[in-house]
mmCIF file of C-alpha atoms in Angstrom:
data_model
loop_
_atom_site.group_PDB
_atom_site.id
_atom_site.type_symbol
_atom_site.label_atom_id
_atom_site.label_comp_id
_atom_site.label_asym_id
_atom_site.label_seq_id
_atom_site.Cartn_x
_atom_site.Cartn_y
_atom_site.Cartn_z
ATOM 1 C CA MET A 26 -25.576 10.811 -10.289
ATOM 2 C CA ARG A 27 -22.232 11.637 -8.657
ATOM 3 C CA ALA A 28 -21.322 9.719 -5.243
ATOM 4 C CA CYS A 29 -20.903 11.856 -2.053
ATOM 5 C CA ARG A 30 -17.377 13.012 -1.555
ATOM 6 C CA GLU A 31 -17.692 12.021 2.067
ATOM 7 C CA CYS A 32 -19.045 8.551 2.071
ATOM 8 C CA ALA A 33 -18.848 7.282 -1.557
ATOM 9 C CA SER A 34 -22.410 6.546 -1.692
ATOM 10 C CA VAL A 35 -24.792 7.690 -4.097
ATOM 11 C CA ALA A 36 -27.768 7.460 -1.417
ATOM 12 C CA CYS A 37 -25.686 9.502 1.029
ATOM 13 C CA VAL A 38 -26.696 9.188 4.739
ATOM 14 C CA CYS A 39 -23.296 10.045 6.499
ATOM 15 C CA PRO A 40 -23.247 9.469 10.269
ATOM 16 C CA THR A 41 -23.431 12.396 12.710
ATOM 17 C CA ARG A 42 -20.230 13.880 13.248
ATOM 18 C CA SER A 43 -18.929 15.482 16.535
ATOM 19 C CA GLU A 44 -17.756 19.155 16.782
ATOM 20 C CA ALA A 45 -14.150 17.883 16.358
ATOM 21 C CA GLY A 46 -15.228 16.318 12.736
ATOM 22 C CA SER A 47 -14.776 12.732 13.739
ATOM 23 C CA VAL A 48 -17.451 9.955 13.485
ATOM 24 C CA ASP A 49 -19.406 9.824 16.738
ATOM 25 C CA MET A 50 -18.783 5.871 16.903
ATOM 26 C CA ALA A 51 -16.108 3.485 17.888
ATOM 27 C CA ASN A 52 -13.645 2.891 14.908
ATOM 28 C CA GLY A 53 -16.199 4.063 12.310
ATOM 29 C CA ALA A 54 -19.465 3.355 10.769
ATOM 30 C CA ILE A 55 -20.914 1.550 7.730
ATOM 31 C CA VAL A 56 -22.063 4.150 5.185
ATOM 32 C CA SER A 57 -23.050 1.969 2.411
ATOM 33 C CA LEU A 58 -24.016 -1.707 1.955
ATOM 34 C CA TRP A 59 -24.099 -3.627 -1.453
ATOM 35 C CA ARG A 60 -25.445 -6.941 -2.583
ATOM 36 C CA TYR A 61 -24.932 -8.393 -6.142
ATOM 37 C CA PRO A 62 -27.489 -11.055 -6.553
ATOM 38 C CA LEU A 63 -26.216 -12.187 -10.191
ATOM 39 C CA LYS A 64 -22.583 -12.533 -10.538
ATOM 40 C CA SER A 65 -20.934 -9.550 -12.297
ATOM 41 C CA MET A 66 -24.077 -7.777 -13.109
ATOM 42 C CA GLN A 67 -24.585 -4.251 -11.407
ATOM 43 C CA GLY A 68 -26.269 -5.011 -7.931
ATOM 44 C CA GLU A 69 -28.277 -3.182 -5.231
ATOM 45 C CA GLU A 70 -27.639 -0.709 -2.546
ATOM 46 C CA LEU A 71 -29.100 -1.668 0.862
ATOM 47 C CA ASN A 72 -30.428 0.136 4.043
ATOM 48 C CA ALA A 73 -29.823 -3.539 5.881
ATOM 49 C CA SER A 74 -29.018 -6.970 5.067
ATOM 50 C CA HIS A 75 -29.346 -10.194 6.967
ATOM 51 C CA THR A 76 -26.301 -12.490 6.762
ATOM 52 C CA ASN A 77 -25.178 -15.886 6.877
ATOM 53 C CA ASP A 78 -21.958 -17.919 6.810
ATOM 54 C CA ARG A 79 -21.453 -16.689 3.221
ATOM 55 C CA GLY A 80 -21.754 -12.959 3.890
ATOM 56 C CA LEU A 81 -24.524 -10.906 2.838
ATOM 57 C CA LEU A 82 -27.653 -13.153 2.513
ATOM 58 C CA GLY A 83 -28.268 -13.490 -1.497
ATOM 59 C CA ASP A 84 -24.868 -12.163 -2.442
ATOM 60 C CA ARG A 85 -23.697 -13.721 -5.638
ATOM 61 C CA ALA A 86 -26.305 -16.406 -5.201
ATOM 62 C CA LEU A 87 -26.744 -16.863 -8.838
ATOM 63 C CA ALA A 88 -24.187 -16.501 -11.916
ATOM 64 C CA LEU A 89 -24.411 -16.758 -15.729
ATOM 65 C CA VAL A 90 -22.371 -19.949 -17.011
ATOM 66 C CA ASP A 91 -20.980 -20.075 -20.679
ATOM 67 C CA ALA A 92 -22.777 -22.713 -22.380
ATOM 68 C CA GLU A 93 -19.891 -23.636 -24.570
ATOM 69 C CA THR A 94 -17.202 -23.761 -21.815
ATOM 70 C CA GLY A 95 -18.947 -24.060 -18.603
ATOM 71 C CA LYS A 96 -17.089 -21.263 -17.034
ATOM 72 C CA VAL A 97 -18.798 -18.760 -15.044
ATOM 73 C CA VAL A 98 -19.510 -15.477 -16.708
ATOM 74 C CA SER A 99 -17.603 -12.666 -15.464
ATOM 75 C CA ALA A 100 -16.658 -8.974 -16.292
ATOM 76 C CA LYS A 101 -13.237 -10.222 -15.633
ATOM 77 C CA ASN A 102 -12.971 -11.204 -19.219
ATOM 78 C CA PRO A 103 -14.659 -8.193 -20.977
ATOM 79 C CA ARG A 104 -13.115 -9.428 -24.448
ATOM 80 C CA LYS A 105 -15.752 -12.184 -24.115
ATOM 81 C CA TRP A 106 -18.248 -10.463 -22.243
ATOM 82 C CA PRO A 107 -18.167 -6.666 -22.894
ATOM 83 C CA ALA A 108 -21.701 -6.052 -21.843
ATOM 84 C CA VAL A 109 -22.180 -7.769 -18.803
ATOM 85 C CA PHE A 110 -22.030 -4.529 -16.692
ATOM 86 C CA ASP A 111 -24.948 -2.990 -18.629
ATOM 87 C CA PHE A 112 -27.287 -5.605 -16.740
ATOM 88 C CA ARG A 113 -28.613 -4.915 -13.310
ATOM 89 C CA ALA A 114 -29.940 -7.487 -10.750
ATOM 90 C CA ALA A 115 -32.044 -7.012 -7.723
ATOM 91 C CA PHE A 116 -34.316 -9.445 -5.746
ATOM 92 C CA THR A 117 -37.990 -8.904 -6.004
ATOM 93 C CA ALA A 118 -38.205 -9.027 -2.154
ATOM 94 C CA SER A 119 -35.797 -9.019 0.691
ATOM 95 C CA PRO A 120 -34.269 -12.430 1.275
ATOM 96 C CA GLU A 121 -35.205 -13.955 4.833
ATOM 97 C CA PRO A 122 -33.058 -16.300 7.028
ATOM 98 C CA GLY A 123 -34.385 -20.047 6.635
ATOM 99 C CA SER A 124 -36.483 -19.243 3.321
ATOM 100 C CA PRO A 125 -35.851 -19.757 -0.059
ATOM 101 C CA LEU A 126 -34.209 -16.798 -1.855
ATOM 102 C CA PRO A 127 -36.853 -14.952 -3.952
ATOM 103 C CA PRO A 128 -36.661 -14.516 -7.627
ATOM 104 C CA VAL A 129 -34.199 -12.062 -9.234
ATOM 105 C CA ALA A 130 -35.336 -9.400 -11.476
ATOM 106 C CA VAL A 131 -32.707 -8.514 -14.134
ATOM 107 C CA THR A 132 -32.906 -5.368 -16.139
ATOM 108 C CA LEU A 133 -31.465 -5.449 -19.587
ATOM 109 C CA PRO A 134 -29.250 -3.018 -21.507
ATOM 110 C CA ASP A 135 -32.504 -2.075 -23.378
ATOM 111 C CA GLY A 136 -34.360 -1.269 -19.981
ATOM 112 C CA SER A 137 -36.666 -4.401 -20.131
ATOM 113 C CA VAL A 138 -36.831 -6.550 -17.140
ATOM 114 C CA ILE A 139 -36.869 -10.317 -16.781
ATOM 115 C CA SER A 140 -37.324 -12.607 -13.956
ATOM 116 C CA SER A 141 -34.583 -15.108 -13.066
ATOM 117 C CA GLU A 142 -37.848 -17.660 -12.851
ATOM 118 C CA ASP A 143 -38.926 -16.915 -16.582
ATOM 119 C CA THR A 144 -38.777 -19.932 -18.524
ATOM 120 C CA HIS A 145 -37.209 -17.905 -21.231
ATOM 121 C CA PHE A 146 -34.505 -16.320 -18.947
ATOM 122 C CA ALA A 147 -31.616 -17.980 -20.484
ATOM 123 C CA GLU A 148 -32.662 -17.400 -24.044
ATOM 124 C CA VAL A 149 -33.418 -13.515 -23.576
ATOM 125 C CA VAL A 150 -30.211 -13.067 -21.732
ATOM 126 C CA SER A 151 -28.263 -14.985 -24.133
ATOM 127 C CA ALA A 152 -29.601 -12.835 -27.210
ATOM 128 C CA ALA A 153 -28.728 -9.619 -25.296
ATOM 129 C CA LEU A 154 -25.141 -11.135 -24.487
ATOM 130 C CA GLY A 155 -24.599 -12.471 -27.881
ATOM 131 C CA ARG A 156 -23.325 -15.551 -26.557
ATOM 132 C CA ARG A 157 -25.449 -18.597 -25.191
ATOM 133 C CA VAL A 158 -25.488 -18.830 -21.350
ATOM 134 C CA MET A 159 -27.197 -20.680 -18.661
ATOM 135 C CA LEU A 160 -28.510 -19.676 -15.256
ATOM 136 C CA ALA A 161 -26.828 -21.393 -12.396
ATOM 137 C CA ALA A 162 -27.267 -21.429 -8.739
ATOM 138 C CA ALA A 163 -24.206 -21.481 -6.185
ATOM 139 C CA GLY A 164 -23.124 -25.058 -5.765
ATOM 140 C CA SER A 165 -20.653 -26.196 -8.404
ATOM 141 C CA PRO A 166 -17.861 -28.179 -6.567
ATOM 142 C CA GLN A 167 -15.089 -26.521 -8.837
ATOM 143 C CA PRO A 168 -16.243 -23.226 -10.570
ATOM 144 C CA THR A 169 -13.940 -21.177 -12.686
ATOM 145 C CA LEU A 170 -13.828 -18.153 -14.493
ATOM 146 C CA GLU A 171 -11.697 -16.504 -17.161
ATOM 147 C CA GLU A 172 -9.687 -13.501 -16.362
ATOM 148 C CA TYR A 173 -8.199 -11.014 -18.688
ATOM 149 C CA TRP A 174 -4.945 -9.389 -17.812
ATOM 150 C CA PRO A 175 -4.463 -6.004 -19.731
ATOM 151 C CA ASP A 176 -1.081 -4.780 -21.045
ATOM 152 C CA MET A 177 0.182 -3.107 -17.647
ATOM 153 C CA ALA A 178 3.667 -3.694 -16.552
ATOM 154 C CA GLU A 179 2.436 -3.554 -12.769
ATOM 155 C CA LEU A 180 0.388 -6.700 -12.917
ATOM 156 C CA ALA A 181 1.524 -10.323 -12.768
ATOM 157 C CA HIS A 182 0.401 -10.947 -16.356
ATOM 158 C CA GLN A 183 0.079 -9.123 -19.384
ATOM 159 C CA GLU A 184 -1.993 -8.970 -22.505
ATOM 160 C CA THR A 185 -3.358 -12.704 -21.798
ATOM 161 C CA VAL A 186 -6.307 -14.720 -20.393
ATOM 162 C CA THR A 187 -6.184 -17.120 -17.316
ATOM 163 C CA ASP A 188 -8.364 -19.515 -15.783
ATOM 164 C CA GLU A 189 -9.113 -18.746 -12.190
ATOM 165 C CA ALA A 190 -10.507 -20.937 -9.597
ATOM 166 C CA MET A 191 -13.227 -20.034 -7.155
ATOM 167 C CA PRO A 192 -14.143 -21.264 -3.832
ATOM 168 C CA ALA A 193 -16.009 -24.399 -3.902
ATOM 169 C CA GLY A 194 -19.858 -24.143 -3.975
ATOM 170 C CA THR A 195 -19.802 -20.321 -4.377
ATOM 171 C CA PHE A 196 -19.464 -17.859 -7.011
ATOM 172 C CA PHE A 197 -17.172 -15.495 -5.069
ATOM 173 C CA ASP A 198 -13.792 -14.397 -6.600
ATOM 174 C CA LEU A 199 -11.524 -15.306 -3.438
ATOM 175 C CA ALA A 200 -13.772 -14.739 -0.270
ATOM 176 C CA SER A 201 -17.255 -13.972 0.743
ATOM 177 C CA VAL A 202 -17.251 -10.319 2.321
ATOM 178 C CA HIS A 203 -15.394 -7.294 0.583
ATOM 179 C CA VAL A 204 -14.923 -4.150 2.821
ATOM 180 C CA LEU A 205 -13.696 -0.834 1.547
ATOM 181 C CA THR A 206 -13.112 2.470 3.263
ATOM 182 C CA THR A 207 -13.864 6.016 2.152
ATOM 183 C CA SER A 208 -10.226 6.617 3.316
ATOM 184 C CA THR A 209 -8.903 4.470 0.528
ATOM 185 C CA ILE A 210 -11.296 5.993 -2.095
ATOM 186 C CA ASN A 211 -10.040 9.443 -0.909
ATOM 187 C CA ARG A 212 -6.366 8.479 -1.226
ATOM 188 C CA LEU A 213 -7.048 7.130 -4.628
ATOM 189 C CA ARG A 214 -8.624 10.387 -5.685
ATOM 190 C CA GLU A 215 -5.701 12.399 -4.361
ATOM 191 C CA LEU A 216 -3.156 10.172 -6.344
ATOM 192 C CA TYR A 217 -5.310 10.403 -9.468
ATOM 193 C CA PRO A 218 -7.533 13.545 -9.330
ATOM 194 C CA ARG A 219 -8.770 12.974 -12.986
ATOM 195 C CA GLY A 220 -10.169 9.559 -12.041
ATOM 196 C CA ARG A 221 -13.639 8.658 -11.213
ATOM 197 C CA PHE A 222 -12.981 6.682 -8.094
ATOM 198 C CA GLU A 223 -16.486 5.491 -6.791
ATOM 199 C CA VAL A 224 -17.773 2.452 -5.056
ATOM 200 C CA ARG A 225 -19.334 1.185 -8.221
ATOM 201 C CA ARG A 226 -15.946 0.500 -9.649
ATOM 202 C CA PHE A 227 -14.838 -1.721 -6.820
ATOM 203 C CA ARG A 228 -18.037 -3.646 -6.016
ATOM 204 C CA PRO A 229 -17.594 -3.841 -2.252
ATOM 205 C CA ASN A 230 -20.173 -5.418 0.254
ATOM 206 C CA ILE A 231 -19.500 -3.033 3.155
ATOM 207 C CA VAL A 232 -18.197 0.711 2.871
ATOM 208 C CA VAL A 233 -16.813 2.060 6.186
ATOM 209 C CA ARG A 234 -15.950 5.540 7.052
ATOM 210 C CA VAL A 235 -13.399 5.283 9.961
ATOM 211 C CA THR A 236 -13.212 7.658 12.744
ATOM 212 C CA GLU A 237 -10.143 9.585 11.629
ATOM 213 C CA ASP A 238 -11.069 9.599 7.984
ATOM 214 C CA VAL A 239 -7.973 10.750 6.328
ATOM 215 C CA ALA A 240 -6.693 9.867 2.928
ATOM 216 C CA GLU A 241 -4.810 6.623 3.281
ATOM 217 C CA PHE A 242 -4.910 2.764 2.638
ATOM 218 C CA VAL A 243 -6.146 2.176 6.190
ATOM 219 C CA GLU A 244 -7.398 -1.277 5.628
ATOM 220 C CA ASN A 245 -3.933 -2.533 5.059
ATOM 221 C CA LYS A 246 -3.580 -2.369 9.031
ATOM 222 C CA TRP A 247 -6.678 -4.594 9.279
ATOM 223 C CA LEU A 248 -5.422 -7.949 8.450
ATOM 224 C CA GLY A 249 -5.863 -10.589 11.193
ATOM 225 C CA GLN A 250 -8.054 -8.463 13.115
ATOM 226 C CA GLN A 251 -11.923 -9.034 13.923
ATOM 227 C CA MET A 252 -14.384 -6.396 12.899
ATOM 228 C CA ARG A 253 -17.461 -6.119 15.007
ATOM 229 C CA ILE A 254 -20.595 -4.458 13.151
ATOM 230 C CA GLY A 255 -23.227 -3.283 15.355
ATOM 231 C CA ASN A 256 -24.526 -5.479 18.263
ATOM 232 C CA GLU A 257 -24.534 -8.823 16.225
ATOM 233 C CA VAL A 258 -22.159 -9.470 13.375
ATOM 234 C CA VAL A 259 -18.272 -10.090 13.617
ATOM 235 C CA LEU A 260 -15.896 -10.710 10.631
ATOM 236 C CA ASP A 261 -12.510 -11.878 10.473
ATOM 237 C CA VAL A 262 -10.386 -9.775 8.125
ATOM 238 C CA THR A 263 -8.317 -12.216 6.138
ATOM 239 C CA ASP A 264 -6.506 -10.877 3.140
ATOM 240 C CA TYR A 265 -5.979 -7.841 0.930
ATOM 241 C CA CYS A 266 -8.326 -7.404 -2.040
ATOM 242 C CA PRO A 267 -6.375 -7.405 -5.364
ATOM 243 C CA ARG A 268 -7.908 -5.546 -8.070
ATOM 244 C CA CYS A 269 -8.509 -6.453 -11.762
ATOM 245 C CA VAL A 270 -9.568 -5.038 -15.098
ATOM 246 C CA MET A 271 -13.073 -4.714 -13.943
ATOM 247 C CA THR A 272 -12.202 -1.509 -11.967
ATOM 248 C CA THR A 273 -11.530 0.065 -15.377
ATOM 249 C CA LEU A 274 -14.549 -0.694 -17.386
ATOM 250 C CA PRO A 275 -17.146 1.794 -18.096
ATOM 251 C CA GLN A 276 -20.597 1.203 -16.352
ATOM 252 C CA GLY A 277 -23.558 3.936 -16.358
ATOM 253 C CA ASP A 278 -21.823 7.296 -16.520
ATOM 254 C CA LEU A 279 -18.454 6.172 -15.347
ATOM 255 C CA PRO A 280 -15.978 6.161 -18.503
ATOM 256 C CA LYS A 281 -13.396 3.257 -19.256
ATOM 257 C CA ASP A 282 -10.265 4.343 -17.538
ATOM 258 C CA SER A 283 -7.092 2.134 -17.397
ATOM 259 C CA ASP A 284 -5.576 4.364 -14.818
ATOM 260 C CA ILE A 285 -7.889 3.307 -12.266
ATOM 261 C CA LEU A 286 -6.287 0.315 -12.134
ATOM 262 C CA ARG A 287 -2.964 1.568 -12.774
ATOM 263 C CA THR A 288 -3.118 3.989 -9.848
ATOM 264 C CA ALA A 289 -3.721 1.175 -7.484
ATOM 265 C CA ALA A 290 -1.003 -0.807 -8.757
ATOM 266 C CA ARG A 291 1.636 1.739 -8.625
ATOM 267 C CA HIS A 292 0.663 3.002 -5.019
ATOM 268 C CA ASN A 293 -0.549 -0.023 -3.221
ATOM 269 C CA ASP A 294 0.363 -3.100 -4.843
ATOM 270 C CA VAL A 295 -3.060 -3.502 -6.777
ATOM 271 C CA HIS A 296 -4.799 -3.634 -3.532
ATOM 272 C CA VAL A 297 -8.097 -1.797 -2.861
ATOM 273 C CA GLY A 298 -9.958 -2.718 0.417
ATOM 274 C CA VAL A 299 -9.876 -6.011 2.124
ATOM 275 C CA TYR A 300 -11.634 -9.641 2.346
ATOM 276 C CA ALA A 301 -13.180 -11.060 5.368
ATOM 277 C CA GLU A 302 -15.220 -14.033 6.425
ATOM 278 C CA MET A 303 -18.225 -14.203 8.539
ATOM 279 C CA ARG A 304 -17.471 -15.368 12.417
ATOM 280 C CA ARG A 305 -20.843 -14.426 13.746
ATOM 281 C CA THR A 306 -23.940 -13.643 11.688
ATOM 282 C CA GLY A 307 -26.895 -11.492 12.256
ATOM 283 C CA THR A 308 -28.196 -8.269 10.607
ATOM 284 C CA ILE A 309 -26.049 -5.221 9.594
ATOM 285 C CA ARG A 310 -27.459 -1.788 8.647
ATOM 286 C CA ARG A 311 -26.228 1.373 7.530
ATOM 287 C CA GLY A 312 -25.018 3.434 10.237
ATOM 288 C CA ASP A 313 -24.105 0.329 12.360
ATOM 289 C CA ALA A 314 -20.899 1.292 14.331
ATOM 290 C CA VAL A 315 -17.809 -0.649 13.251
ATOM 291 C CA THR A 316 -15.138 -1.758 15.879
ATOM 292 C CA LEU A 317 -11.655 -3.518 15.082
ATOM 293 C CA VAL A 318 -10.647 -5.958 18.042
#
């Protein structure tokens, strides 16, 4: 199913617009929320989520670890893990603050489903991946992953694999929350009309449609600002979000397309969206107003 051209979400619930055509809220509104319970697998789209100091509650709570190298399994190295995007992970119940996280149901490429609590989980997933893996919960003091850099002149490295450190005790790449606007998606579509620029390629947690939803890289202006979401949550916008080969990989009906990454590299220094950290936690919901301060 194609995503909505306005909000970039498959389950479109675009906020009410005024007669002038702008979002009838502060700086914008949340049109899509995403959580990825098991790192690098496809995740789940949400109507609402509790948060903690690590972002959306349960996001990247689990990961697979290569039994041979001890490195976190990541689609950033598709040469070693070409099939990881064929898996989907979702919690069996909504995570609640102060309670243990519920089990994660993983849908395998053949359509079968296995629980993260199944004693044969690692064995079954290893067989599906063709390489022995273990299931791990966030907590390693020095987690690392491998990143493949394609032969693309605009990137810092070409045709090589590097080891990348992750924030201690987490399975995040660089920061705990990734925010993306529909303005950026629309700008990328303008620059490369044949490309399928959809939220799934970029794996954000929060997708925002800003009030003046013109096609531009609007998040570039947000660094150093606070983002208030609804009545409770506050984020600190900390950095640009650099993209990698993952954005080019096929998943579902999206084809492999190296020009997705090349477009971001040529026109926005390989950045798509921004990273943020939690300043004040609470519950965020689709449709919540977003205000930059």
